[in-house]
Coordinates of C-alpha atoms in Angstrom, one line a residue:
X1 CA -5.4 25.2 -8.5
X2 CA -8.1 23.7 -10.3
X3 CA -7.1 20.2 -8.1
X4 CA -7.6 22.4 -4.5
X5 CA -10.5 23.1 -5.6
X6 CA -11.9 20.3 -6.3
X7 CA -10.9 19.2 -2.8
X8 CA -11.8 22.1 -1.3
X9 CA -15.8 21.9 -2.3
X10 CA -15.4 19.5 1.9
X11 CA -15.8 22.1 3.4
X12 CA -19.2 23.1 4.8
X13 CA -21.5 25.9 6.6
X14 CA -21.9 24.2 9.4
X15 CA -24.8 25.8 11.4
X16 CA -21.8 26.3 14.3
X17 CA -18.4 26.8 14.3
X18 CA -17.3 24.8 11.6
X19 CA -13.5 24.8 11.6
X20 CA -11.0 24.2 8.2
X21 CA -7.5 22.8 9.8
X22 CA -4.9 22.2 7.2
X23 CA -1.1 21.2 6.6
X24 CA 1.0 24.4 5.5
X25 CA 0.9 24.4 1.9
X26 CA 2.7 26.3 -1.2
X27 CA 0.7 29.6 -2.0
X28 CA -1.8 29.0 -4.8
X29 CA -3.8 25.4 -2.6
X30 CA -3.7 27.9 0.8
X31 CA -5.2 30.5 -0.8
X32 CA -7.8 28.0 -2.5
X33 CA -8.9 26.6 0.8
X34 CA -8.3 29.7 2.8
X35 CA -11.3 31.2 0.1
X36 CA -13.4 28.4 0.3
X37 CA -13.0 28.2 4.7
X38 CA -14.3 32.2 5.0
X39 CA -16.8 31.9 1.9
X40 CA -18.0 28.8 4.6
X41 CA -18.4 31.5 7.8
X42 CA -15.3 28.6 8.7
X43 CA -12.7 29.4 11.0
X44 CA -9.2 28.4 9.3
X45 CA -6.6 26.3 11.4
X46 CA -2.8 25.9 9.6
X47 CA -0.8 23.3 11.6
X48 CA 2.2 23.8 13.0
X49 CA 6.1 21.6 10.9
X50 CA 5.6 18.8 13.3
X51 CA 9.9 17.4 14.3
X52 CA 10.4 14.2 13.0
X53 CA 13.3 12.3 15.1
X54 CA 15.4 9.5 13.1
X55 CA 13.3 6.6 12.0
X56 CA 14.0 4.0 15.4
X57 CA 13.5 0.8 13.3
X58 CA 10.0 0.5 15.1
X59 CA 7.9 3.4 14.9
X60 CA 7.8 7.2 13.5
X61 CA 9.0 9.5 16.5
X62 CA 8.7 13.4 16.4
X63 CA 7.1 16.7 18.6
X64 CA 4.9 19.1 18.0
X65 CA 3.4 22.0 19.4
X66 CA 4.8 21.2 22.7
X67 CA 3.9 17.4 23.1
X68 CA 7.3 15.1 23.2
X69 CA 8.6 11.7 21.9
X70 CA 5.2 10.9 20.2
X71 CA 5.4 7.7 18.8
X72 CA 3.7 6.2 15.3
X73 CA 3.3 3.1 14.1
X74 CA 2.4 4.3 10.9
X75 CA 5.5 5.0 9.2
X76 CA 7.5 8.1 6.7
X77 CA 7.8 11.4 7.5
X78 CA 4.4 12.6 6.2
X79 CA 2.1 10.5 8.5
X80 CA 3.2 13.0 10.8
X81 CA 2.4 15.7 9.1
X82 CA -0.9 13.9 8.2
X83 CA -0.4 13.4 12.9
X84 CA -0.1 16.9 13.3
X85 CA -3.8 17.8 11.1
X86 CA -4.4 14.8 14.1
X87 CA -4.4 16.2 16.7
X88 CA -4.9 19.6 15.6
X89 CA -8.4 18.6 15.7
X90 CA -8.9 16.6 19.3
X91 CA -7.1 20.5 20.5
X92 CA -9.9 21.5 19.2
X93 CA -12.8 18.6 21.0
X94 CA -11.2 19.3 24.1
X95 CA -9.2 15.4 23.8
X96 CA -6.1 15.5 26.5
X97 CA -2.0 15.4 25.6
X98 CA -1.6 11.2 26.9
X99 CA -4.9 10.9 25.5
X100 CA -3.6 12.2 21.3
X101 CA -0.3 10.5 22.5
X102 CA -1.9 6.8 22.8
X103 CA -4.4 7.6 20.2
X104 CA -1.0 8.0 17.5
X105 CA 0.4 5.4 18.9
X106 CA -2.4 2.7 18.1
X107 CA -3.1 4.0 14.6
X108 CA -2.9 2.3 11.9
X109 CA -3.1 2.1 8.1
X110 CA -3.2 -0.7 6.4
X111 CA -1.2 -2.1 3.1
X112 CA 0.8 1.6 3.8
X113 CA 4.0 0.9 4.3
X114 CA 3.1 -2.8 7.0
X115 CA 5.9 -4.4 8.6
X116 CA 3.7 -7.7 8.2
X117 CA 6.9 -9.6 8.9
X118 CA 10.1 -7.9 10.7
X119 CA 12.1 -11.5 10.3
X120 CA 12.1 -11.3 7.4
X121 CA 11.9 -7.3 7.7
X122 CA 9.1 -7.7 4.7
X123 CA 6.5 -5.1 4.1
X124 CA 3.7 -4.2 2.5
X125 CA 1.7 -1.1 0.0
X126 CA -0.5 -0.9 -2.5
X127 CA 0.5 3.0 -4.1
X128 CA -0.6 3.0 -7.1
X129 CA -0.2 5.6 -8.9
X130 CA 3.3 8.9 -8.3
X131 CA 2.3 10.0 -5.2
X132 CA 1.9 7.0 -3.3
X133 CA 5.2 5.2 -5.3
X134 CA 7.2 8.3 -4.3
X135 CA 6.1 8.4 -1.4
X136 CA 7.0 4.8 -0.3
X137 CA 10.6 5.2 -2.2
X138 CA 11.1 7.9 0.0
X139 CA 10.3 6.2 3.3
X140 CA 12.4 3.3 1.8
X141 CA 14.9 5.2 1.7
X142 CA 14.5 7.0 5.3
X143 CA 13.9 4.7 7.0
X144 CA 15.6 0.3 5.0
X145 CA 18.3 2.5 2.3
X146 CA 20.9 -0.1 3.7
X147 CA 19.4 -3.3 3.3
X148 CA 19.1 -5.0 0.4
X149 CA 15.7 -4.6 -1.7
X150 CA 13.6 -7.5 -3.7
X151 CA 10.3 -5.9 -5.1
X152 CA 7.4 -7.9 -6.2
X153 CA 5.1 -6.0 -7.7
X154 CA 1.6 -6.5 -9.5
X155 CA -0.8 -3.8 -10.8
X156 CA -4.6 -3.3 -12.9
X157 CA -3.6 -3.3 -16.2
X158 CA -5.3 0.2 -16.6
X159 CA -2.8 2.3 -13.9
X160 CA 0.0 4.6 -15.5
X161 CA 2.8 2.3 -13.8
X162 CA 5.6 3.5 -15.7
X163 CA 5.4 7.1 -14.3
X164 CA 4.3 6.1 -11.1
X165 CA 7.8 3.1 -10.7
X166 CA 9.8 6.3 -12.3
X167 CA 9.3 7.7 -8.1
X168 CA 10.3 4.2 -7.1
X169 CA 13.7 4.5 -9.4
X170 CA 14.4 7.4 -8.2
X171 CA 15.1 7.2 -4.5
X172 CA 13.7 3.4 -3.4
X173 CA 15.2 0.9 -6.6
X174 CA 19.0 0.8 -7.1
X175 CA 21.4 -1.8 -9.3
X176 CA 21.4 -4.5 -6.8
X177 CA 17.8 -5.0 -5.8
X178 CA 15.7 -7.9 -7.9
X179 CA 12.5 -7.0 -9.2
X180 CA 8.9 -9.4 -10.1
X181 CA 6.2 -9.0 -11.4
X182 CA 3.2 -11.4 -10.6
X183 CA -0.5 -11.1 -12.0
X184 CA -3.4 -10.5 -9.4
X185 CA -5.2 -14.6 -9.7
X186 CA -8.9 -14.2 -10.8
X187 CA -9.1 -10.7 -11.3
X188 CA -10.0 -9.7 -15.1
X189 CA -8.1 -6.2 -14.7
X190 CA -4.9 -7.5 -13.0
X191 CA -2.1 -6.7 -16.1
X192 CA -0.3 -10.1 -17.0
X193 CA 3.1 -10.4 -15.5
X194 CA 5.0 -11.0 -18.1
X195 CA 2.9 -7.2 -19.8
X196 CA 3.7 -5.8 -16.3
X197 CA 7.2 -6.9 -17.0
X198 CA 7.7 -5.7 -19.8
X199 CA 5.8 -2.1 -18.9
X200 CA 9.0 -2.0 -16.3
X201 CA 11.5 -2.6 -18.3
X202 CA 10.6 0.6 -20.5
X203 CA 11.3 2.6 -17.5
X204 CA 14.8 1.1 -16.8
X205 CA 14.0 -1.9 -13.6
X206 CA 14.6 -5.3 -15.1
X207 CA 12.5 -7.2 -13.7
X208 CA 11.3 -10.9 -13.6
X209 CA 8.1 -12.5 -14.3

């Protein structure tokens, strides 16, 4: 509730009628957002739930409200929800369906579940908190669950990394996985690789510095 109220602060009154678009949320969050939108004379739109296809190996593919086989390079089921917001906004702006599909296909989110090599398969992700690590882990499990996995991790020493990696352990890490810790060069905030390895050990993840 408190986080929702803070996020809802971005909703502002406009000279003309404003619009607030959200994906489906739990009842408490939805109530906070809708109340704020009404206070700001905003039209309140709740995007529909997209129909996500099986992962294709290179793209996320989903259908949304009469638009079929939308391809997206940004991987993870949650990205189709983000795209549904963009589609609703694009429709309000009068953007044509083919242009919407083209825009989503070309969109990229550098450093978030990014495939930087296919042979060998290498993913790069900047997740450093519980939610981000949970999304990463679920994505790995869904898209590449059958692969043997090796993880290389660095982090800043002030991050609550133990709580975050528990999400990774829950969804993406298994007993056959290899795990390595490294230090970020020339960054005084970086956690030392040996210390990071000891912190991970507390969560049950055995790593090599």
